[in-house]
Tab-separated table of C-alpha atoms in Angstrom:
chain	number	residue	atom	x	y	z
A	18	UNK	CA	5.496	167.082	85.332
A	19	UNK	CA	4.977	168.368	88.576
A	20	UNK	CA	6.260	171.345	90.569
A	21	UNK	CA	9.651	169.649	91.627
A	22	UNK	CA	9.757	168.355	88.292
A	23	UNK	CA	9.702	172.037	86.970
A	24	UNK	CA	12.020	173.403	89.356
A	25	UNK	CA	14.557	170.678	88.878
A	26	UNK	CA	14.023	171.495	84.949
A	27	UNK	CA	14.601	175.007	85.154
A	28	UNK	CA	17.649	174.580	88.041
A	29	UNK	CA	19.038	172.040	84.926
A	30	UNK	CA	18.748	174.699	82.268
A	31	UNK	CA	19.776	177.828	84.054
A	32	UNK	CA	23.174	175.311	84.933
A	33	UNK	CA	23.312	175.173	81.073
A	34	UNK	CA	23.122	178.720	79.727
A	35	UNK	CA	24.997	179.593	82.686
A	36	UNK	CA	28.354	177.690	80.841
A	37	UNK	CA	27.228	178.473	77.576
A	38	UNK	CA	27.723	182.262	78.455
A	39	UNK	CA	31.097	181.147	79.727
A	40	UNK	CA	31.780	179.463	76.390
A	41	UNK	CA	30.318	181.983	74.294
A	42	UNK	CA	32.844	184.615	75.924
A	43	UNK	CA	35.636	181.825	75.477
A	44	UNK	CA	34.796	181.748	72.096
A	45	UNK	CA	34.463	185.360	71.031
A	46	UNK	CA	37.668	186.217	72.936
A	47	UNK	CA	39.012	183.273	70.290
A	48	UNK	CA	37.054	184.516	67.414
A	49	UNK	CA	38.656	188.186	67.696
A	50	UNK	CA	41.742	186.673	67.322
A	51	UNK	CA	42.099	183.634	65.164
A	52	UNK	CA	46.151	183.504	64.454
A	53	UNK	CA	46.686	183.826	68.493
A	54	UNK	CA	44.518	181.442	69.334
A	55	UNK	CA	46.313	178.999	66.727
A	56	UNK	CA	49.406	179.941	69.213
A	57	UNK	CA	48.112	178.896	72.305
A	58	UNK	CA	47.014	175.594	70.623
A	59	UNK	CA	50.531	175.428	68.728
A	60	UNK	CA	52.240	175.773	72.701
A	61	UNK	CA	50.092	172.938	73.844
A	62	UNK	CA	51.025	171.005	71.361
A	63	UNK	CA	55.092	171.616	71.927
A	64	UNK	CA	53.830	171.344	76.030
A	65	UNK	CA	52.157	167.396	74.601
A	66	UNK	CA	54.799	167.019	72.486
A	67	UNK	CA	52.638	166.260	69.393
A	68	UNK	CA	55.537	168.063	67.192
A	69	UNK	CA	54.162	166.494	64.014
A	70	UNK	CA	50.786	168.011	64.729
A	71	UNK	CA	52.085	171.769	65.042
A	72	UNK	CA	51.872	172.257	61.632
A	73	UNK	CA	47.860	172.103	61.336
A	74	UNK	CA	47.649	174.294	64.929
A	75	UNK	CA	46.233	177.191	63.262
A	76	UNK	CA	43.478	175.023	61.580
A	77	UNK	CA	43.077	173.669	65.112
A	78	UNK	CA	42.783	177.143	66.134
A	79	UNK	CA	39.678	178.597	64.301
A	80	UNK	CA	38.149	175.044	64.872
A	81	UNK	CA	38.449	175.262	68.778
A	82	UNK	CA	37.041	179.420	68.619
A	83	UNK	CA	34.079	177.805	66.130
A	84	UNK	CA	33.495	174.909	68.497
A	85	UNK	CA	33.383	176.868	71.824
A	86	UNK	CA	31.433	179.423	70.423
A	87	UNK	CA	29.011	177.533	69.133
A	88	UNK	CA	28.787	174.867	71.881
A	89	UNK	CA	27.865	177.973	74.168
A	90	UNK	CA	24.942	178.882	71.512
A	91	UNK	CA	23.967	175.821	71.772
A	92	UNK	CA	23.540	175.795	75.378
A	93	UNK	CA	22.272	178.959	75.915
A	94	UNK	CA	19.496	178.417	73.446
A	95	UNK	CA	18.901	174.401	74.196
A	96	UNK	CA	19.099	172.905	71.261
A	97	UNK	CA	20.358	169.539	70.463
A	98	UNK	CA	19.998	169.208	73.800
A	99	UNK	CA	21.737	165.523	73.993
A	100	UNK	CA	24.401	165.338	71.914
A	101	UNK	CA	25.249	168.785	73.319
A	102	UNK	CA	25.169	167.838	76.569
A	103	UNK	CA	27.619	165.059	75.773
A	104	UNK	CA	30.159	167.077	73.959
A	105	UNK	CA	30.466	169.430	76.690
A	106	UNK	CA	30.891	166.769	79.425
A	107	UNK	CA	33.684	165.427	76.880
A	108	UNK	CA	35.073	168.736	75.830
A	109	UNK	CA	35.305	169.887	79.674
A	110	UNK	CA	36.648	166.768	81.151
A	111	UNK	CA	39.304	166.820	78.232
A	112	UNK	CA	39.906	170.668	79.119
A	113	UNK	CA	40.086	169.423	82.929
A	114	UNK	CA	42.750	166.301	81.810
A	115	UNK	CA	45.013	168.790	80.032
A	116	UNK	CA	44.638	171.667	82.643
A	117	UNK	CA	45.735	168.968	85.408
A	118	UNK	CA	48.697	168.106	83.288
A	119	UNK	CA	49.381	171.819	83.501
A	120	UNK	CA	49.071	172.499	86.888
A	121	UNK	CA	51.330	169.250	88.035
A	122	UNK	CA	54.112	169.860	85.551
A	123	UNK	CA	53.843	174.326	85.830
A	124	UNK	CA	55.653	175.258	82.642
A	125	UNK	CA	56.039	178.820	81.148
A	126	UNK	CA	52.695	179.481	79.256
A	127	UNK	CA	49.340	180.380	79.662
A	128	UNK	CA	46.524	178.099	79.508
A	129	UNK	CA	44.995	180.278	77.015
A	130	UNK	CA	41.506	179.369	77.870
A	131	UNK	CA	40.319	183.156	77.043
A	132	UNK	CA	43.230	183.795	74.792
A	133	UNK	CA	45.163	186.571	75.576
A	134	UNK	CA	42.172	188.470	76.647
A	135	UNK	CA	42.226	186.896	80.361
A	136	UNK	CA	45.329	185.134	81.618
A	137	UNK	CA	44.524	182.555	84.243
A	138	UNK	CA	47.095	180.693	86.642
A	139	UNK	CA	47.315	176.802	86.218
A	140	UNK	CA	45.797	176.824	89.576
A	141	UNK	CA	42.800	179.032	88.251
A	142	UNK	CA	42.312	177.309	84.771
A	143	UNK	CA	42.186	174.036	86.138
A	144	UNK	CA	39.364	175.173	89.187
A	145	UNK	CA	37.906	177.114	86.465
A	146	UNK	CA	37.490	173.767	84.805
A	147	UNK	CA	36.385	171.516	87.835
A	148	UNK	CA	33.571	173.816	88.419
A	149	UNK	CA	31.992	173.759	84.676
A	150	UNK	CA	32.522	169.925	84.850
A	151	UNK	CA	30.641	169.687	88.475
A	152	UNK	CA	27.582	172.469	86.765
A	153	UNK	CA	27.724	170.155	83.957
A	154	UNK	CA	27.074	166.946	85.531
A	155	UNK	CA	23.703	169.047	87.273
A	156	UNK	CA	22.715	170.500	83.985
A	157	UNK	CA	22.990	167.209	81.956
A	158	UNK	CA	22.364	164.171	84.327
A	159	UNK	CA	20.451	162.237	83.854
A	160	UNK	CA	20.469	162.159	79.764
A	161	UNK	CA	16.553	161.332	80.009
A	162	UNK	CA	15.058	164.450	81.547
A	163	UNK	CA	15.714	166.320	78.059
A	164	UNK	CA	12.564	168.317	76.989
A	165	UNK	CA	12.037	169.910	73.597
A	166	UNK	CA	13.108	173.322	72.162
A	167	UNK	CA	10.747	175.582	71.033
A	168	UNK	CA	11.508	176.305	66.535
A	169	UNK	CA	12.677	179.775	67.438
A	170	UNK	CA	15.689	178.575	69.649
A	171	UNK	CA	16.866	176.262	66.446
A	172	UNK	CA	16.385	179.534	63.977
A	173	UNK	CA	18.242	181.569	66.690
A	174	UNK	CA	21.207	179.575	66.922
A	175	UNK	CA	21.745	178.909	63.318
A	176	UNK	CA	21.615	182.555	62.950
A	177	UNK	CA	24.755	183.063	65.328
A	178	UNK	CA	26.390	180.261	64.249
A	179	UNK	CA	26.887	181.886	60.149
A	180	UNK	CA	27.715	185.085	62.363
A	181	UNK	CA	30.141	183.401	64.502
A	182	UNK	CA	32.180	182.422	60.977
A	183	UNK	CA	31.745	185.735	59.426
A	184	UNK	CA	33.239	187.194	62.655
A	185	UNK	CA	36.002	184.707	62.517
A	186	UNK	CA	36.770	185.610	58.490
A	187	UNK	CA	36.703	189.296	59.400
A	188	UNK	CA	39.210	188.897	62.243
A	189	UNK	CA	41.698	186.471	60.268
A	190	UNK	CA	41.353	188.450	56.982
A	191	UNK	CA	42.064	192.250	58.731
A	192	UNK	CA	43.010	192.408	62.027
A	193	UNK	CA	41.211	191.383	65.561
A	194	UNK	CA	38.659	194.066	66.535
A	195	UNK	CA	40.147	194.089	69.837
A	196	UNK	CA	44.154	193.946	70.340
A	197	UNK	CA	44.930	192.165	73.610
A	198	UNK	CA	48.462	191.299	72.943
A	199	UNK	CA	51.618	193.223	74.781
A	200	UNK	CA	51.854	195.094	71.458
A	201	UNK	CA	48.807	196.984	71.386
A	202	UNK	CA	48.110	200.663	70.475
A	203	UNK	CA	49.902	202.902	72.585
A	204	UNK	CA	52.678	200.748	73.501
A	205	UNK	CA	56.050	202.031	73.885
A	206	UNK	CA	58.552	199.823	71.570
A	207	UNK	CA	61.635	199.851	73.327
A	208	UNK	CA	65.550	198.649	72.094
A	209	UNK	CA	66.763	195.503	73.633
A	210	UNK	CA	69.425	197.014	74.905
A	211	UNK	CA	67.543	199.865	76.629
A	212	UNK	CA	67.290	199.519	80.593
A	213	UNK	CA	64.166	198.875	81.616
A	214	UNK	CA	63.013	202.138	82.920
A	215	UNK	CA	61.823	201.914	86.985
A	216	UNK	CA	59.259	203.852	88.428
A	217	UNK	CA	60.135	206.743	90.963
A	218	UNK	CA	58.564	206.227	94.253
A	219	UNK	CA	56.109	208.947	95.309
A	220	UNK	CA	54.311	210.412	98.565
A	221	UNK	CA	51.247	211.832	98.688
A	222	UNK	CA	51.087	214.987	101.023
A	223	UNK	CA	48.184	216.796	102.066
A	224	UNK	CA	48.127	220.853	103.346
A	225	UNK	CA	45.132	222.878	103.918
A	226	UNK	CA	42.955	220.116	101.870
A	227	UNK	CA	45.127	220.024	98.502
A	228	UNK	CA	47.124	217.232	98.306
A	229	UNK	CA	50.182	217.199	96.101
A	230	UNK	CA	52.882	214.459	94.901
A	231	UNK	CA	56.473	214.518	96.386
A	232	UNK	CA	59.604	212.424	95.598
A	233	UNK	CA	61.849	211.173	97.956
A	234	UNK	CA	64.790	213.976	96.989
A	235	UNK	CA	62.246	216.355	97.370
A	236	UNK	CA	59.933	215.801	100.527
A	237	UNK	CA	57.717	219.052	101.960
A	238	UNK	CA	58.222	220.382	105.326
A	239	UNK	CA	56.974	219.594	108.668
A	240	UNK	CA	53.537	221.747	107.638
A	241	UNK	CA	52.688	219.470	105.744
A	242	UNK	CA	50.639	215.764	106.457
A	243	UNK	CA	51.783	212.181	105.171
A	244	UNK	CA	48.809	210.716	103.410
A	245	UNK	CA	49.692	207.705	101.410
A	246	UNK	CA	52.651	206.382	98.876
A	247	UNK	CA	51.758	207.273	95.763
A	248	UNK	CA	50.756	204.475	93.433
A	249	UNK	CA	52.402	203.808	89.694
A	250	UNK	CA	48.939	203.330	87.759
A	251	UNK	CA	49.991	205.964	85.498
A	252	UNK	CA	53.375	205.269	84.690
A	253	UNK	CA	54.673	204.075	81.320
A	254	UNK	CA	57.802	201.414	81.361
A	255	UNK	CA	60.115	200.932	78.740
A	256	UNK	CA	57.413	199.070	76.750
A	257	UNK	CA	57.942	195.893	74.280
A	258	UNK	CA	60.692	194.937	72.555
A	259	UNK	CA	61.398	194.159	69.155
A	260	UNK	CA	65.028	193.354	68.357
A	261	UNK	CA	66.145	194.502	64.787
A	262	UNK	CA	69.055	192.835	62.800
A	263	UNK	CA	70.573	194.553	59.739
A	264	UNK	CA	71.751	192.490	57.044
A	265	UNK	CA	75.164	191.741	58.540
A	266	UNK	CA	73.297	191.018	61.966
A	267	UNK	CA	73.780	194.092	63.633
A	268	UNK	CA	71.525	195.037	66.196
A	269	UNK	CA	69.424	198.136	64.687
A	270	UNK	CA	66.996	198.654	67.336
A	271	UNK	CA	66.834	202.019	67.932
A	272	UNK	CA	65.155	202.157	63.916
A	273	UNK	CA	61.834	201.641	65.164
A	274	UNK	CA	62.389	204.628	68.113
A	275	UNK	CA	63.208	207.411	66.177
A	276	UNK	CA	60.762	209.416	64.269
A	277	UNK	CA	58.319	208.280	62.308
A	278	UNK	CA	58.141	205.007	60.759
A	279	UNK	CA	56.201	202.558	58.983
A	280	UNK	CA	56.981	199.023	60.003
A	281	UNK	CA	55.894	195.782	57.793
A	282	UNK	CA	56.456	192.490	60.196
A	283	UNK	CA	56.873	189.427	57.886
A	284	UNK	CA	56.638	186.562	60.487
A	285	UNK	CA	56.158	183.632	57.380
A	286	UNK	CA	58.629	185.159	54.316
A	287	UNK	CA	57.808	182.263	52.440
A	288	UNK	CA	54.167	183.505	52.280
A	289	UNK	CA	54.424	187.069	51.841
A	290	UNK	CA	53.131	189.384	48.954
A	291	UNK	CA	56.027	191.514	48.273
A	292	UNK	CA	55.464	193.306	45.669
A	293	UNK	CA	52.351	194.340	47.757
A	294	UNK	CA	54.166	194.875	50.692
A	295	UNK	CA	56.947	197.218	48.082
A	296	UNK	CA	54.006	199.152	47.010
A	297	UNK	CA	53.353	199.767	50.835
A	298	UNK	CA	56.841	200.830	51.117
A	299	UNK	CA	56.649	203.328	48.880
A	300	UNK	CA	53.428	204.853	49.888
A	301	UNK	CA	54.636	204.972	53.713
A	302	UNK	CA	57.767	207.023	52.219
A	303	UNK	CA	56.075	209.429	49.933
A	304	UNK	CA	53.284	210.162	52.689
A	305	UNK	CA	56.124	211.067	55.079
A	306	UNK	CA	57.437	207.988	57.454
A	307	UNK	CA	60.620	205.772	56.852
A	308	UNK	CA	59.165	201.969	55.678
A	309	UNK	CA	61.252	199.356	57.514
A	310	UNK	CA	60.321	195.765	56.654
A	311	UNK	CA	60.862	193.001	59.470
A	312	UNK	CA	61.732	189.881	58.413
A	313	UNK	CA	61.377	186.402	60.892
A	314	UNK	CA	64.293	184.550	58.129
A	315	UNK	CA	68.123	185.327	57.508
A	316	UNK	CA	69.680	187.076	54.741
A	317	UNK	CA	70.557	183.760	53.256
A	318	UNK	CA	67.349	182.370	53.118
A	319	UNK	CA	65.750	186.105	51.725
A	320	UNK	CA	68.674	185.784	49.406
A	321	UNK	CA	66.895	182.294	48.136
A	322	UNK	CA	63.450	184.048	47.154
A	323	UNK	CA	62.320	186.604	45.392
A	324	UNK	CA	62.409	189.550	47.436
A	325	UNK	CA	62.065	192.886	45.483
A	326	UNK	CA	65.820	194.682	45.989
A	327	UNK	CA	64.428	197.584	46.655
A	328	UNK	CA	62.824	196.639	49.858
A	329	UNK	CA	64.555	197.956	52.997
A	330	UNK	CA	64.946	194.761	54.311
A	331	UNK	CA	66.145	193.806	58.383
A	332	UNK	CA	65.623	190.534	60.369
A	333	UNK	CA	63.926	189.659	63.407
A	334	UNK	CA	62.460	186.737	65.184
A	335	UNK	CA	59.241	185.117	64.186
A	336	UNK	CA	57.426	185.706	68.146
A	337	UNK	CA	57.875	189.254	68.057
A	338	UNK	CA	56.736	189.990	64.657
A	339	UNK	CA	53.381	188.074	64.804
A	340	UNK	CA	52.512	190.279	68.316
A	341	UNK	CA	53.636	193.118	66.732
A	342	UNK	CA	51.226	192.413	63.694
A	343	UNK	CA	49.294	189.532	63.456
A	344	UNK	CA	48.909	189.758	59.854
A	345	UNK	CA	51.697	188.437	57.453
A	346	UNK	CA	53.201	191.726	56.001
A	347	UNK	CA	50.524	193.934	57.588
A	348	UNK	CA	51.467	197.732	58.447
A	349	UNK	CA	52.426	199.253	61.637
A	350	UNK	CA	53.196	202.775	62.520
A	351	UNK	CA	55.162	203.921	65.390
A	352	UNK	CA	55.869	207.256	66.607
A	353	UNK	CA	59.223	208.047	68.332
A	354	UNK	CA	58.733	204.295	69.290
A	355	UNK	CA	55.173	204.271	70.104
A	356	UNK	CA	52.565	202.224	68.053
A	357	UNK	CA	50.499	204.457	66.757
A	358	UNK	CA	47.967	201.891	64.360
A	359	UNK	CA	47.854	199.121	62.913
A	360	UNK	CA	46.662	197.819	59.144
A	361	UNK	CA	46.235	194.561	57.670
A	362	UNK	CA	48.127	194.699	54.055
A	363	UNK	CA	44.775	194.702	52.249
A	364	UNK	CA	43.555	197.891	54.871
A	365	UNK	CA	46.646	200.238	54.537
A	366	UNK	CA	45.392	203.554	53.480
A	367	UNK	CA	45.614	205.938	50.878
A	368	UNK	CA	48.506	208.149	50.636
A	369	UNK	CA	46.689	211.436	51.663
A	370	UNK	CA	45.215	209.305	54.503
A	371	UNK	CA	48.200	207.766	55.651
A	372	UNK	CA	49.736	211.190	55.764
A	373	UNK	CA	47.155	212.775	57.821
A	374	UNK	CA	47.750	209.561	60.261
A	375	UNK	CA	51.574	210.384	60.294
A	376	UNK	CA	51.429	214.379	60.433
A	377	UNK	CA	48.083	213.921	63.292
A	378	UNK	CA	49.064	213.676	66.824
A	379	UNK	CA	49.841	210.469	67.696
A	380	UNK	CA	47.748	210.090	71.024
A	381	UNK	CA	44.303	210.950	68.964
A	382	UNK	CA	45.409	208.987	65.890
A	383	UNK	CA	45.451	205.922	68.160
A	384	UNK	CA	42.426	206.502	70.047
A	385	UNK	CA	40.512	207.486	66.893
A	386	UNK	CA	41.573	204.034	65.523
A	387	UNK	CA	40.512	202.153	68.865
A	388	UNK	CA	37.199	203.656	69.000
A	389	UNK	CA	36.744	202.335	65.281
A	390	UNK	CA	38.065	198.661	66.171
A	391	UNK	CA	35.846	199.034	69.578
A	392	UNK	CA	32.759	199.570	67.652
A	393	UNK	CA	33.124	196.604	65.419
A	394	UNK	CA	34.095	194.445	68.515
A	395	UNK	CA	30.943	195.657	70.093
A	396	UNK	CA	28.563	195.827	67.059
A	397	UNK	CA	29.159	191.836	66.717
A	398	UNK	CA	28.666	191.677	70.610
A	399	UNK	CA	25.325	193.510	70.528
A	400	UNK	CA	24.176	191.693	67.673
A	401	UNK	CA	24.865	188.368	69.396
A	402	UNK	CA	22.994	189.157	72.527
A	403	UNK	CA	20.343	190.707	70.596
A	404	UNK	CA	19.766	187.132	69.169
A	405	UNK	CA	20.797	185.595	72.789
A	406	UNK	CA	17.407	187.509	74.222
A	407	UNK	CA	15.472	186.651	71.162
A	408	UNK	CA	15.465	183.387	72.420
């Protein structure tokens, strides 16, 4: 092979790891959060109107973070080098198709193509798309220029491919390492019926080098100088909201706003453990918080199973509950309406540790738990590019 030859090899293969990376961070985005990702693929099947498919969405959902993830391996290390190359031009110009259909017909929903990590536009998605597909067709054509793969890039991707599932069973058994969803930590929970609160506009003045913020009812005098409006990075709206239902379908919203409380979402009743999620009832109460339990059903159709009495039982709607928690009767607790943590049913604490999560201030409770989810999220990271340069 001569020099062009090498240069045209090396253009090919930097094409490919280039949308491997892009796939790899697809995937991990997908990994981190299994059940969401079987949303977004349970919305594009309502948009394709494959109703009778829905029910197998979540299974397509930890396939498609699997897939992605380790397609992008794949690439990155060149391996396989053909049959990858022709699942990706397939898998991209299907991605392209459906991101088309998207951008023509402009419904209500994300294209999901970094889950909730990284919302794109129709318009965005479907370039996004067109330029993979145009690097792929460099990187891949023609099919005969393959070379071979050193040993070490086969033992390096079967190494992050095991990973990649153990990632995946971490995320879907506890919670995802990373919480991208409108519910996160440090979210304000807000009633339904509460206004949404509005920012104040401010002014930025500046005298004798120390600027200071003004309001419009309350603007400085003529000695001092109008810098700039005063921007609302730092302000906190009414939040997310969660409505709550008591059993004779009352709104109850303002439950989760006062105090302290320990909330159990139930998005799939039929599902849940209850007598686990009773036993997490009582230890919320006797470590100091009220346990509310949120049900996606109706009374009659709790009344139908057997749901411990004893349960303090209201009802909500199945969308809310699963961004709330994404774990089926997992734990969440909320000070004076702001989410404080959140627990898969098989992570809730102790009692003595649950208390000193209730009785600790809130604001260092929840970054104490973030910094613990961060590191997880960016252990598996390391460890993947750690492999990624091995190669």
């Amino acid at each position: 092979m001569g020099k062009e030859g090498k240069r045209v090899g090396w253009l090919r293969r930097l094409l490919a790891v280039i949308i491997g990376l892009v796939f790899i961070f697809s995937g991990i985005l997908k990994i981190m959060d299994p059940v969401g990702t079987g949303l977004i693929v349970s919305e594009h099947m309502k948009f394709l109107h494959l109703w009778f498919m829905r029910g197998a969405a979540p299974v397509f959902g930890v396939l498609l973070a699997l897939v992605e993830a380790s397609l992008g391996a794949a690439l990155v290390t060149g391996v396989y080098r053909k049959t990858v190359a022709i699942t990706t031009l397939s898998l991209l110009g299907l991605f392209t198709l459906l991101t088309a259909l998207l951008l023509i017909r402009n419904p209500e929903m994300g294209c999901g193509c970094f889950g909730e990590a990284v919302n794109l536009t129709h318009l965005q998605s479907f370039l996004k798309n067109i330029i993979l597909l145009v690097l792929s067709v460099g990187a891949f054509v023609p099919f005969s220029l393959f070379g071979d793969s050193p040993r070490r890039r086969y033992v390096a991707f079967w190494i992050l491919v095991p990973l990649f599932a153990i990632a995946l069973l971490y995320s879907y058994s506890h919670l995802p390492p990373m919480d991208f969803t409108t519910m996160a930590p440090g979210t304000e929970i807000c009633s339904e019926s509460a206004e949404t609160a509005m920012p104040e506009a401010e002014f930025i003045y500046s005298k004798d080098g120390i600027e200071e913020r003004f309001t419009l009812d309350d603007l400085p005098d003529s000695s001092w100088t109008f810098v700039r409006v005063g921007d609302f990075d730092n302000f906190e709206g009414a939040g997310a909201s969660v409505p709550v239902r008591s059993a004779s379908l009352e709104d109850a919203d303002t439950l989760l706003t006062t105090g302290k409380v320990i909330v159990f979402p139930v998005h799939r009743p039929s599902s849940a453990n209850w007598n686990r999620i009773l036993r997490g009832c009582v230890r919320a109460g006797a470590a100091g918080a009220r346990p509310v339990v949120l049900v996606a059903s109706t009374p009659e159709e709790i009344d139908s199973m057997d749901v411990p009495l004893e349960l303090p039982l209201y009802y909500s709607d199945y969308k809310p509950l699963i961004t709330l928690c994404r774990a089926n009767g997992g734990a969440v607790l909320l000070s004076d309406g702001y989410i404080v943590a959140k627990w898969a049913p098989s992570d809730l604490p102790g009692e003595e540790k649950l208390k000193a999560f209730i009785e600790g201030d809130p604001v260092e409770m929840s970054s104490a738990r973030g910094i613990h989810t961060r590191l997880v999220a960016e252990g598996f990271a390391i460890a993947v590019l750690a492999i990624l340069i091995f190669v």
